[in-house]
CSV table of C-alpha atoms and ligand atoms in Angstrom, one decimal:
chain,number,residue,atom,x,y,z
A,820,MET,CA,0.1,-0.2,-0.2
A,821,LEU,CA,1.0,3.4,-0.7
A,822,THR,CA,1.1,6.1,2.3
A,823,ILE,CA,1.6,9.7,1.9
A,824,THR,CA,2.3,11.3,5.5
A,825,VAL,CA,1.5,15.2,5.4
A,826,PRO,CA,2.3,18.0,7.7
A,827,HIS,CA,-0.8,18.2,10.1
A,828,ASN,CA,-1.9,21.8,9.3
A,829,PHE,CA,-3.7,22.9,5.9
A,830,VAL,CA,-5.4,19.5,5.7
A,831,PRO,CA,-8.2,20.3,3.2
A,832,GLU,CA,-5.5,22.0,0.9
A,833,ARG,CA,-3.2,18.8,1.0
A,834,LYS,CA,-5.8,16.3,1.2
A,835,TYR,CA,-7.0,18.2,-2.2
A,836,CYS,CA,-3.5,17.9,-3.9
A,837,ALA,CA,-3.3,14.1,-2.9
A,838,GLU,CA,-6.4,13.1,-4.1
A,839,VAL,CA,-5.4,15.1,-7.8
A,840,LEU,CA,-2.4,14.1,-7.7
A,841,PHE,CA,-2.5,10.9,-7.0
A,842,ARG,CA,-5.8,9.6,-7.6
A,843,GLU,CA,-7.2,11.8,-10.3
A,844,ILE,CA,-3.9,12.2,-12.6
A,845,ILE,CA,-1.5,9.3,-11.8
A,846,GLY,CA,-4.4,7.0,-11.3
A,847,VAL,CA,-3.1,5.3,-7.9
A,848,ASP,CA,-4.9,5.0,-4.5
A,849,PHE,CA,-3.2,5.9,-1.1
A,850,ASP,CA,-3.5,6.3,2.6
A,851,LEU,CA,-3.4,10.0,3.5
A,852,GLN,CA,-1.8,10.3,7.0
A,853,PHE,CA,-1.5,13.5,9.1
A,854,ALA,CA,1.7,14.0,11.4
A,855,ASP,CA,4.0,16.1,13.3
A,856,THR,CA,6.3,16.5,10.3
A,857,HIS,CA,8.2,19.5,8.5
A,858,GLN,CA,8.0,17.1,4.8
A,859,THR,CA,5.5,15.5,2.8
A,860,GLU,CA,6.7,11.9,2.7
A,861,ILE,CA,5.5,9.4,-0.1
A,862,VAL,CA,6.3,5.7,1.4
A,863,ALA,CA,6.0,2.7,-0.9
A,864,GLY,CA,7.8,-0.8,0.4
A,865,LYS,CA,11.0,0.4,1.6
A,866,HIS,CA,11.3,3.4,-0.9
A,867,LYS,CA,10.5,6.5,0.3
A,868,LEU,CA,10.4,10.0,-1.9
A,869,ILE,CA,10.4,12.9,0.6
A,870,LEU,CA,9.2,16.4,-0.7
A,871,ALA,CA,10.1,19.8,1.2
A,872,ASP,CA,7.1,21.4,2.6
A,873,SER,CA,8.2,25.2,2.5
A,874,PHE,CA,4.8,26.8,1.5
A,875,TRP,CA,2.7,26.3,3.9
A,876,LYS,CA,4.7,25.5,7.1
A,877,PRO,CA,5.3,28.7,8.2
A,878,VAL,CA,1.7,30.0,8.3
A,879,ARG,CA,0.1,30.5,11.6
A,880,ASP,CA,-3.3,31.9,10.5
A,881,GLU,CA,-4.8,29.4,7.9
A,882,ASP,CA,-7.9,31.6,7.3
A,883,SER,CA,-6.0,34.3,6.4
A,884,PHE,CA,-3.1,33.0,4.2
A,885,LEU,CA,-4.8,33.1,0.5
A,886,VAL,CA,-4.5,37.5,0.9
A,887,HIS,CA,-1.2,37.4,3.3
A,888,ARG,CA,0.8,35.6,1.0
A,889,LYS,CA,2.2,37.0,-2.3
A,890,PRO,CA,3.1,34.6,-5.5
A,891,PRO,CA,6.9,34.1,-5.4
A,892,LYS,CA,9.2,36.3,-7.2
A,893,LEU,CA,12.2,33.9,-8.3
A,894,ILE,CA,11.5,30.7,-9.8
A,895,ASP,CA,14.1,27.9,-10.4
A,896,GLU,CA,14.4,25.0,-12.4
A,897,LEU,CA,15.3,21.5,-11.0
A,898,ALA,CA,16.9,18.9,-13.7
A,899,ILE,CA,17.1,15.3,-12.1
A,900,ALA,CA,20.6,13.6,-13.1
A,901,ASP,CA,20.2,10.7,-15.4
A,902,THR,CA,16.5,11.4,-15.9
A,903,SER,CA,14.7,13.1,-18.4
A,904,HIS,CA,12.6,15.1,-15.7
A,905,GLN,CA,12.9,18.8,-15.4
A,906,LEU,CA,10.9,20.2,-12.9
A,907,VAL,CA,9.8,23.8,-12.0
A,908,ALA,CA,10.3,25.0,-8.4
A,909,ILE,CA,7.6,27.7,-7.7
A,910,TYR,CA,7.9,26.9,-3.8
A,911,GLY,CA,11.0,25.3,-2.2
A,912,GLN,CA,14.4,24.6,-3.5
A,913,ALA,CA,15.9,23.2,-6.9
A,914,THR,CA,17.9,20.3,-4.7
A,915,HIS,CA,17.6,16.8,-5.0
A,916,GLU,CA,19.4,13.7,-3.2
A,917,LEU,CA,19.8,10.0,-3.0
A,918,TYR,CA,20.6,8.2,0.0
A,919,SER,CA,20.3,5.4,2.3
A,920,GLU,CA,18.6,5.5,5.6
A,921,ASP,CA,16.9,3.1,8.5
A,922,GLY,CA,16.9,0.3,5.3
A,923,PHE,CA,15.0,2.9,3.2
A,924,GLU,CA,16.0,4.0,-0.2
A,925,CYS,CA,15.2,7.5,0.0
A,926,GLU,CA,15.2,10.1,-2.7
A,927,PHE,CA,14.8,13.6,-1.3
A,928,CYS,CA,13.1,16.5,-3.8
A,929,GLY,CA,13.7,20.0,-2.3
A,930,ILE,CA,10.7,21.5,-4.6
A,931,ASP,CA,7.4,21.8,-2.7
A,932,ILE,CA,5.4,19.7,-5.3
A,933,PHE,CA,2.1,19.6,-3.5
A,934,ALA,CA,2.1,23.4,-3.1
A,935,SER,CA,3.7,24.2,-6.7
A,936,SER,CA,0.7,22.1,-8.0
A,937,PHE,CA,-2.2,23.7,-5.6
A,938,PHE,CA,-0.8,27.3,-6.7
A,939,MET,CA,-1.3,26.3,-10.4
A,940,LEU,CA,-4.6,23.8,-9.9
A,941,SER,CA,-6.0,26.5,-7.7
A,942,ARG,CA,-5.4,29.7,-9.5
A,943,TRP,CA,-4.9,31.2,-6.3
A,944,GLU,CA,-2.6,33.9,-7.8
A,945,GLU,CA,-5.8,35.1,-9.9
A,946,PHE,CA,-7.8,35.5,-6.5
A,947,VAL,CA,-5.1,37.8,-4.8
A,948,SER,CA,-4.0,39.7,-7.9
A,949,GLN,CA,-5.7,43.1,-7.8
A,950,GLN,CA,-5.4,44.0,-11.6
A,951,THR,CA,-7.6,43.0,-14.2
A,952,ASP,CA,-7.8,43.7,-18.0
A,953,LEU,CA,-10.7,45.7,-20.0
A,954,HIS,CA,-13.0,43.1,-19.7
A,955,GLY,CA,-12.4,42.2,-15.8
A,956,ARG,CA,-9.9,39.4,-16.1
A,957,PHE,CA,-7.2,38.3,-14.6
A,958,PRO,CA,-4.0,39.6,-17.3
A,959,TYR,CA,-1.7,37.1,-18.6
A,960,THR,CA,1.3,39.7,-18.3
A,961,ASN,CA,0.5,39.3,-14.6
A,962,ALA,CA,0.8,35.4,-14.6
A,963,LEU,CA,3.7,33.7,-12.9
A,964,ALA,CA,3.6,31.0,-15.8
A,965,TYR,CA,3.9,34.0,-18.3
A,966,ARG,CA,6.4,35.9,-16.4
A,967,HIS,CA,8.7,33.0,-16.0
A,968,LYS,CA,8.3,31.5,-19.4
A,969,PHE,CA,6.4,28.0,-18.4
A,970,LEU,CA,3.1,28.7,-19.9
A,971,HIS,CA,3.7,26.5,-22.5
A,972,ARG,CA,4.5,23.6,-20.3
A,973,PRO,CA,1.9,21.4,-18.4
A,974,ILE,CA,4.1,21.4,-15.0
A,975,VAL,CA,1.5,19.6,-13.2
A,976,ASN,CA,1.5,16.8,-15.2
A,977,GLU,CA,5.5,16.6,-15.0
A,978,TYR,CA,5.3,16.7,-11.3
A,979,CYS,CA,3.2,13.4,-11.8
A,980,MET,CA,5.3,12.1,-14.3
A,981,TYR,CA,8.5,12.4,-11.9
A,982,ILE,CA,6.2,10.9,-9.0
A,983,ARG,CA,5.4,8.0,-11.2
A,984,SER,CA,8.6,7.2,-12.2
A,985,PHE,CA,9.4,6.9,-8.4
A,986,LEU,CA,6.1,4.7,-7.8
A,987,GLN,CA,6.9,2.3,-10.8
A,988,ARG,CA,10.9,2.2,-9.3
A,989,ALA,CA,9.1,1.2,-5.8
A,990,GLY,CA,7.0,-1.4,-7.5
A,991,VAL,CA,3.5,0.2,-7.4
A,992,ALA,CA,1.5,-0.9,-9.9
A,993,VAL,CA,0.6,2.3,-11.7
A,994,PRO,CA,-1.8,2.3,-14.5
A,995,GLU,CA,-0.4,3.1,-18.0
A,996,LEU,CA,-0.6,6.6,-19.1
A,997,PRO,CA,-4.0,7.4,-20.8
A,998,VAL,CA,-3.9,7.8,-25.0
A,999,ALA,CA,-4.2,11.4,-25.2
A,1000,ARG,CA,-7.7,13.1,-26.3
A,1001,PHE,CA,-8.6,15.6,-28.8
A,1002,PHE,CA,-11.4,18.2,-28.1
A,1003,TYR,CA,-12.4,19.8,-31.0
A,1004,THR,CA,-14.5,22.8,-29.5
A,1005,SER,CA,-16.4,25.6,-30.6
A,1006,ASP,CA,-18.2,28.8,-29.1
A,1007,ILE,CA,-21.3,29.7,-30.9
A,1008,ASP,CA,-21.4,33.5,-30.2
A,1009,PHE,CA,-23.7,34.0,-33.4
A,1010,VAL,CA,-25.3,31.2,-34.6
A,1011,PHE,CA,-25.6,33.5,-38.1
A,1012,LYS,CA,-23.9,36.3,-39.6
A,1013,TRP,CA,-26.6,38.0,-41.2
A,1014,ARG,CA,-28.9,39.0,-38.5
A,1015,THR,CA,-30.2,42.1,-38.7
A,1016,ALA,CA,-29.5,45.4,-41.2
A,1017,PHE,CA,-27.2,46.2,-38.1
A,1018,SER,CA,-24.6,43.8,-38.4
A,1019,TRP,CA,-24.4,44.4,-42.3
A,1020,ALA,CA,-23.8,47.8,-41.6
A,1021,LYS,CA,-21.5,47.3,-39.0
A,1022,THR,CA,-19.5,44.8,-41.2
A,1023,VAL,CA,-19.7,47.1,-44.1
A,1024,VAL,CA,-18.4,50.1,-42.6
A,1025,GLY,CA,-15.3,47.6,-41.5
A,1026,ASP,CA,-14.9,46.8,-45.1
A,1027,VAL,CA,-14.5,50.5,-46.2
A,1028,CYS,CA,-13.1,52.1,-43.0
A,1029,LYS,CA,-10.5,49.4,-41.6
A,1030,ARG,CA,-9.8,47.0,-44.6
A,1031,ARG,CA,-10.3,49.2,-47.4
A,1032,ASP,CA,-11.8,47.2,-49.7
A,1033,LEU,CA,-15.0,48.3,-51.4
A,1034,ARG,CA,-15.3,44.7,-53.3
A,1035,LEU,CA,-15.5,43.1,-50.3
A,1036,ALA,CA,-18.3,45.8,-49.2
A,1037,PHE,CA,-20.1,44.8,-52.4
A,1038,GLU,CA,-19.8,40.9,-51.7
A,1039,ASN,CA,-21.2,41.3,-48.2
A,1040,SER,CA,-24.1,43.7,-49.0
A,1041,PHE,CA,-25.0,41.4,-51.8
A,1042,ASN,CA,-24.7,38.3,-49.2
A,1043,PHE,CA,-26.9,40.4,-47.0
A,1044,LEU,CA,-29.9,40.6,-49.1
A,1045,LYS,CA,-29.6,36.6,-50.1
A,1046,ALA,CA,-29.8,35.9,-46.3
A,1047,PRO,CA,-33.3,35.4,-45.8
A,1048,PHE,CA,-33.8,33.4,-49.3
A,1049,SER,CA,-30.9,31.1,-47.7
A,1050,LYS,CA,-29.0,30.4,-44.8
A,1051,TYR,CA,-26.9,28.1,-46.3
A,1052,THR,CA,-24.5,30.5,-47.7
A,1053,ASP,CA,-24.1,32.5,-44.3
A,1054,PRO,CA,-20.7,32.8,-43.6
A,1055,TYR,CA,-20.7,31.3,-40.2
A,1056,ASN,CA,-22.9,28.7,-41.2
A,1057,THR,CA,-20.1,26.2,-40.9
A,1058,TYR,CA,-21.3,23.5,-38.8
A,1059,ARG,CA,-21.2,20.8,-41.8
A,1060,ARG,CA,-17.6,21.4,-42.4
A,1061,GLN,CA,-16.9,21.4,-38.4
A,1062,LEU,CA,-18.8,18.4,-37.5
A,1063,TYR,CA,-16.9,16.1,-40.4
A,1064,ASP,CA,-13.8,17.9,-39.7
A,1065,ALA,CA,-14.2,17.1,-36.1
A,1066,LYS,CA,-15.4,13.4,-36.7
A,1067,LYS,CA,-12.6,12.7,-39.1
A,1068,THR,CA,-10.0,13.4,-36.3
A,1069,GLY,CA,-12.0,11.3,-33.9
A,1070,ALA,CA,-12.2,14.0,-31.6
A,1071,GLU,CA,-14.4,14.6,-28.6
A,1072,ILE,CA,-16.8,17.5,-30.0
A,1073,ILE,CA,-18.4,20.1,-28.1
A,1074,PHE,CA,-20.4,23.1,-29.3
A,1075,TYR,CA,-21.0,25.8,-26.7
A,1076,ILE,CA,-23.9,27.8,-27.5
A,1077,LEU,CA,-24.3,31.5,-26.0
A,1078,PRO,CA,-28.2,31.8,-25.1
A,1079,SER,CA,-28.7,35.3,-26.6
A,1080,LYS,CA,-32.4,36.5,-27.4
A,1081,GLU,CA,-31.0,36.3,-31.1
A,1082,ASN,CA,-29.6,32.6,-31.0
A,1083,ILE,CA,-32.8,31.6,-29.5
A,1084,ARG,CA,-34.9,32.7,-32.2
A,1085,PHE,CA,-32.4,31.2,-35.0
A,1086,LEU,CA,-32.1,27.8,-33.2
A,1087,SER,CA,-35.7,27.7,-32.5
A,1088,THR,CA,-36.8,28.5,-36.4
A,1089,THR,CA,-34.7,28.2,-39.0
A,1090,CYS,CA,-31.7,26.3,-37.4
A,1091,THR,CA,-33.9,23.6,-35.4
A,1092,TRP,CA,-31.6,21.0,-37.5
A,1093,LEU,CA,-28.3,21.9,-35.5
A,1094,PHE,CA,-29.0,20.1,-32.1
A,1095,ASP,CA,-29.7,16.9,-34.2
A,1096,ARG,CA,-26.8,16.9,-36.8
A,1097,ILE,CA,-24.5,17.7,-33.5
A,1098,GLU,CA,-26.0,14.6,-31.9
A,1099,LYS,CA,-25.6,12.7,-35.0
A,1100,PHE,CA,-21.9,13.2,-34.8
A,1101,GLY,CA,-21.7,12.1,-31.6
A,1102,GLY,CA,-21.1,15.7,-30.5
A,1103,THR,CA,-22.4,17.7,-27.3
A,1104,VAL,CA,-24.4,20.8,-26.5
A,1105,GLY,CA,-22.6,22.7,-23.9
A,1106,LEU,CA,-23.6,26.1,-22.4
A,1107,HIS,CA,-21.7,29.4,-23.3
A,1108,PRO,CA,-22.8,31.8,-20.8
A,1109,GLY,CA,-23.0,35.6,-21.2
A,1110,TYR,CA,-20.8,38.2,-20.8
A,1111,ASP,CA,-21.9,39.1,-17.2
A,1112,SER,CA,-22.6,35.5,-15.9
A,1113,HIS,CA,-19.3,34.8,-14.4
A,1114,LEU,CA,-20.6,36.5,-11.4
A,1115,ALA,CA,-24.3,36.3,-11.4
A,1116,ASN,CA,-26.0,33.2,-10.6
A,1117,GLY,CA,-29.1,34.5,-11.7
A,1118,HIS,CA,-27.9,35.4,-15.2
A,1119,LEU,CA,-26.3,31.6,-15.2
A,1120,HIS,CA,-29.4,30.0,-14.1
A,1121,LYS,CA,-31.8,31.8,-16.6
A,1122,GLU,CA,-29.3,30.8,-19.3
A,1123,LYS,CA,-28.7,27.4,-18.5
A,1124,LYS,CA,-32.9,26.9,-18.3
A,1125,VAL,CA,-33.4,28.7,-21.8
A,1126,LEU,CA,-30.6,26.4,-23.8
A,1127,GLU,CA,-32.2,23.4,-21.7
A,1128,ASP,CA,-35.9,24.0,-22.8
A,1129,LEU,CA,-34.7,24.4,-26.9
A,1130,LEU,CA,-32.5,21.0,-26.6
A,1131,GLY,CA,-34.6,19.1,-24.4
A,1132,LYS,CA,-32.2,17.7,-21.8
A,1133,LYS,CA,-29.9,18.9,-19.4
A,1134,VAL,CA,-26.5,20.4,-20.1
A,1135,HIS,CA,-23.3,19.5,-18.4
A,1136,GLU,CA,-20.4,21.4,-20.1
A,1137,SER,CA,-19.9,25.1,-19.9
A,1138,ARG,CA,-17.2,27.6,-21.0
A,1139,GLN,CA,-17.5,31.6,-20.1
A,1140,HIS,CA,-18.1,34.0,-23.2
A,1141,PHE,CA,-14.7,36.2,-23.4
A,1142,LEU,CA,-13.5,33.8,-21.1
A,1143,ARG,CA,-14.4,36.1,-18.0
A,1144,PHE,CA,-13.6,34.2,-14.8
A,1145,SER,CA,-13.7,35.3,-11.2
A,1146,VAL,CA,-12.0,32.3,-8.9
A,1147,PRO,CA,-13.3,30.7,-7.1
A,1148,GLU,CA,-16.8,32.1,-7.5
A,1149,THR,CA,-17.6,31.4,-11.1
A,1150,TRP,CA,-16.5,27.5,-10.5
A,1151,SER,CA,-18.7,27.3,-7.6
A,1152,MET,CA,-21.7,28.7,-9.3
A,1153,LEU,CA,-21.2,26.5,-12.2
A,1154,GLN,CA,-21.1,23.8,-9.8
A,1155,LYS,CA,-24.1,24.7,-7.9
A,1156,ARG,CA,-26.1,25.1,-11.5
A,1157,GLY,CA,-25.4,21.3,-12.4
A,1158,ILE,CA,-22.6,22.0,-14.3
A,1159,THR,CA,-19.7,19.0,-14.3
A,1160,CYS,CA,-17.0,20.2,-16.6
A,1161,ASP,CA,-15.6,24.0,-16.9
A,1162,SER,CA,-13.3,24.8,-20.1
A,1163,THR,CA,-12.7,28.5,-19.6
A,1164,MET,CA,-8.9,28.6,-18.6
A,1165,TYR,CA,-7.3,30.2,-20.8
A,1166,TYR,CA,-5.4,33.8,-21.6
A,1167,THR,CA,-7.0,35.1,-24.6
A,1168,GLU,CA,-3.8,36.3,-26.1
A,1169,VAL,CA,-1.3,33.3,-25.2
A,1170,PRO,CA,-2.1,29.6,-25.8
A,1171,GLY,CA,-0.6,27.2,-23.2
A,1172,PHE,CA,-1.4,25.7,-20.0
A,1173,ARG,CA,-3.1,28.2,-17.8
A,1174,THR,CA,-3.3,25.8,-14.7
A,1175,GLY,CA,-0.1,23.9,-15.6
A,1176,CYS,CA,-2.4,20.7,-16.5
A,1177,CYS,CA,-3.6,18.8,-19.3
A,1178,THR,CA,-5.7,16.7,-17.4
A,1179,GLU,CA,-9.4,17.0,-16.5
A,1180,TYR,CA,-9.1,17.7,-12.7
A,1181,SER,CA,-11.2,18.4,-9.8
A,1182,CYS,CA,-11.5,22.4,-9.1
A,1183,TYR,CA,-11.1,23.9,-5.5
A,1184,ASP,CA,-12.7,26.8,-3.7
A,1185,ILE,CA,-10.2,28.5,-2.1
A,1186,VAL,CA,-12.4,30.5,0.1
A,1187,TYR,CA,-14.8,27.7,1.7
A,1188,ARG,CA,-11.5,25.7,1.4
A,1189,LYS,CA,-13.2,22.3,-0.4
A,1190,LYS,CA,-12.8,20.5,-3.2
A,1191,LEU,CA,-15.5,20.7,-5.8
A,1192,SER,CA,-16.8,17.9,-7.8
A,1193,LEU,CA,-16.7,20.0,-11.0
A,1194,LYS,CA,-14.0,19.4,-13.0
A,1195,GLU,CA,-12.0,21.6,-15.1
A,1196,ARG,CA,-10.8,21.0,-18.5
A,1197,THR,CA,-7.7,23.5,-19.8
A,1198,LEU,CA,-8.4,25.0,-22.9
A,1199,ILE,CA,-5.2,24.8,-24.7
A,1200,PHE,CA,-5.7,26.7,-28.0
A,1201,MET,CA,-8.2,29.3,-29.3
A,1202,ASP,CA,-8.3,30.7,-32.4
A,1203,THR,CA,-8.3,34.2,-32.1
A,1204,SER,CA,-5.0,33.9,-30.3
A,1205,VAL,CA,-3.1,33.8,-33.7
A,1206,PHE,CA,-3.8,38.0,-33.8
A,1207,PHE,CA,-1.5,38.7,-30.8
A,1208,ARG,CA,1.6,39.4,-31.1
A,1209,GLU,CA,4.3,36.5,-32.3
A,1210,TRP,CA,1.4,34.9,-33.4
A,1211,GLN,CA,1.2,36.9,-36.9
A,1212,GLU,CA,3.3,34.6,-38.6
A,1213,PRO,CA,1.1,31.0,-39.5
A,1214,GLU,CA,4.4,29.1,-39.4
A,1215,GLY,CA,5.4,30.5,-35.9
A,1216,ALA,CA,2.4,29.5,-34.5
A,1217,ASN,CA,2.2,26.2,-36.0
A,1218,ALA,CA,5.6,25.4,-34.5
A,1219,TYR,CA,4.4,26.5,-31.1
A,1220,LEU,CA,1.2,24.8,-31.2
A,1221,ALA,CA,3.7,21.4,-32.4
A,1222,LYS,CA,5.2,22.0,-29.1
A,1223,LEU,CA,1.9,21.9,-27.1
A,1224,ILE,CA,0.7,19.0,-28.7
A,1225,GLU,CA,3.7,16.9,-28.3
A,1226,GLN,CA,3.5,17.6,-24.4
A,1227,VAL,CA,-0.2,16.8,-24.3
A,1228,GLU,CA,0.6,13.4,-25.9
A,1229,ARG,CA,3.3,13.1,-23.9
A,1230,TYR,CA,1.6,12.9,-20.8
A,1231,GLY,CA,-1.7,11.7,-21.9
A,1232,GLY,CA,-3.8,14.6,-21.4
A,1233,ASP,CA,-6.5,16.7,-23.3
A,1234,PHE,CA,-5.6,18.8,-25.9
A,1235,VAL,CA,-8.5,21.1,-26.5
A,1236,MET,CA,-8.9,23.6,-29.2
A,1237,LEU,CA,-11.6,26.3,-29.6
A,1238,TRP,CA,-12.2,27.2,-33.2
A,1239,HIS,CA,-15.4,29.7,-33.6
A,1240,ASN,CA,-18.2,28.7,-36.2
A,1241,SER,CA,-17.8,32.8,-37.1
A,1242,SER,CA,-13.5,32.1,-37.8
A,1243,PHE,CA,-13.9,31.0,-41.1
A,1244,ASP,CA,-15.1,34.2,-42.9
A,1245,SER,CA,-12.9,34.5,-45.9
A,1246,ALA,CA,-12.2,38.1,-45.5
A,1247,VAL,CA,-10.4,38.1,-42.3
A,1248,TRP,CA,-9.8,34.1,-41.4
A,1249,ASP,CA,-8.3,33.4,-44.9
A,1250,ALA,CA,-4.8,33.6,-44.1
A,1251,LYS,CA,-5.3,31.8,-40.5
A,1252,LEU,CA,-6.6,29.0,-41.8
A,1253,PRO,CA,-3.3,27.0,-42.2
A,1254,ILE,CA,-3.3,27.0,-38.5
A,1255,TYR,CA,-6.5,25.5,-38.2
A,1256,ASN,CA,-5.6,22.9,-41.4
A,1257,TYR,CA,-2.5,22.1,-39.3
A,1258,ILE,CA,-4.0,21.0,-36.1
A,1259,VAL,CA,-6.8,19.1,-38.0
A,1260,SER,CA,-4.6,17.3,-40.5
A,1261,HIS,CA,-2.4,16.2,-37.0
A,1262,PHE,CA,-5.2,14.7,-35.4
A,1263,ILE,CA,-6.7,12.9,-38.6
A,1264,LYS,CA,-3.2,11.3,-39.2
A,1265,LYS,CA,-3.6,10.2,-35.4
A,1266,ALA,CA,-6.8,8.8,-35.7
A,1267,LYS,CA,-5.7,6.7,-38.9
A,1268,ALA,CA,-2.7,5.3,-37.5
B,30,LIG,ZN1,-18.0,33.8,-26.8
């Protein structure tokens, strides 16, 4: 039997870390004990892995540690000799030692792996941060992972891989790494492009003033006039293409629908086939809660009900519109409303692992100090990120994405892509479609192999 012994303060947080790291990600059972100790000990047979305990150790007042402790300023990196393990030391020291003691083969790791994982998974840094961007979101430039250049690494999975190697050496029966999954997801903000005269006017003003393309303005005007007679040519009616592409990759398919008045009107009249088609392709309809829903329980409840009434069944998947999110309130509200999995965790401007994790895991309410049944499936790439900074060139984007995909596959995680139905519209998106094609063709090749 595997025994984990931890210090007896911060009991809910330590219990949460043990459950997520060992049970949910590695897949092994354990006996958790609390003792008068200053380190975390993982014991299997005659093998002992000792992890430093630096973050929670000096804290006396458990209820206020969230606001009184600040994220670290310096981050170290530990390369473990004769192995491929590279670990980020958010808390603790980048030290490592092997020795024998009292008949045990001991391995000491100076990184506080429990607290470092907790920092990433619970999104504690977002709770203590006072700064927000234009949309009230935690800015990526404040994120420790971005500032210290490890946003492209699923560091929690890296910790688990390290612990996993130890367990295997100690003779613990560790399950095989799962096969990586591809999630083809799409947020439907607008079911159709040509909705009202205002949507036409806005597009044409953009064509003339921003894109300086009169031909495009005429083309869009012609398409708008055609719209009442056929919805098949609407530039946002890309559902058929998306579902076929997703099916070829063998992906899990989720369409998150914003239950705006306009969308509900279209979905209940001209677009009744959409839900059937998603179901026929084995896809799932999720909720895309509106702009003000992340802090408003009433909005969330109403929007979920509207979508469920139309769909004729309960909705369990969700992603916030504009990725607006507040830690931990939004997670707690989603759970309360019957959502079982959220997939919002992402910085709009930069692809990567906002939670440091590419495996679905249980969320944690840091205010009420309890593990939630709600799971987070970290979003790893969103289409609109291609318009930011180094993402101007498709070639650069593909190389970066290849790195992200490679890591998800290495750790048997989930590569979650968001490509909006509106992001095939030729005027803006033609130049960016090679990125979409790159991802989809990678997973088609995988599915055929
Ligand atoms: Zn949206």
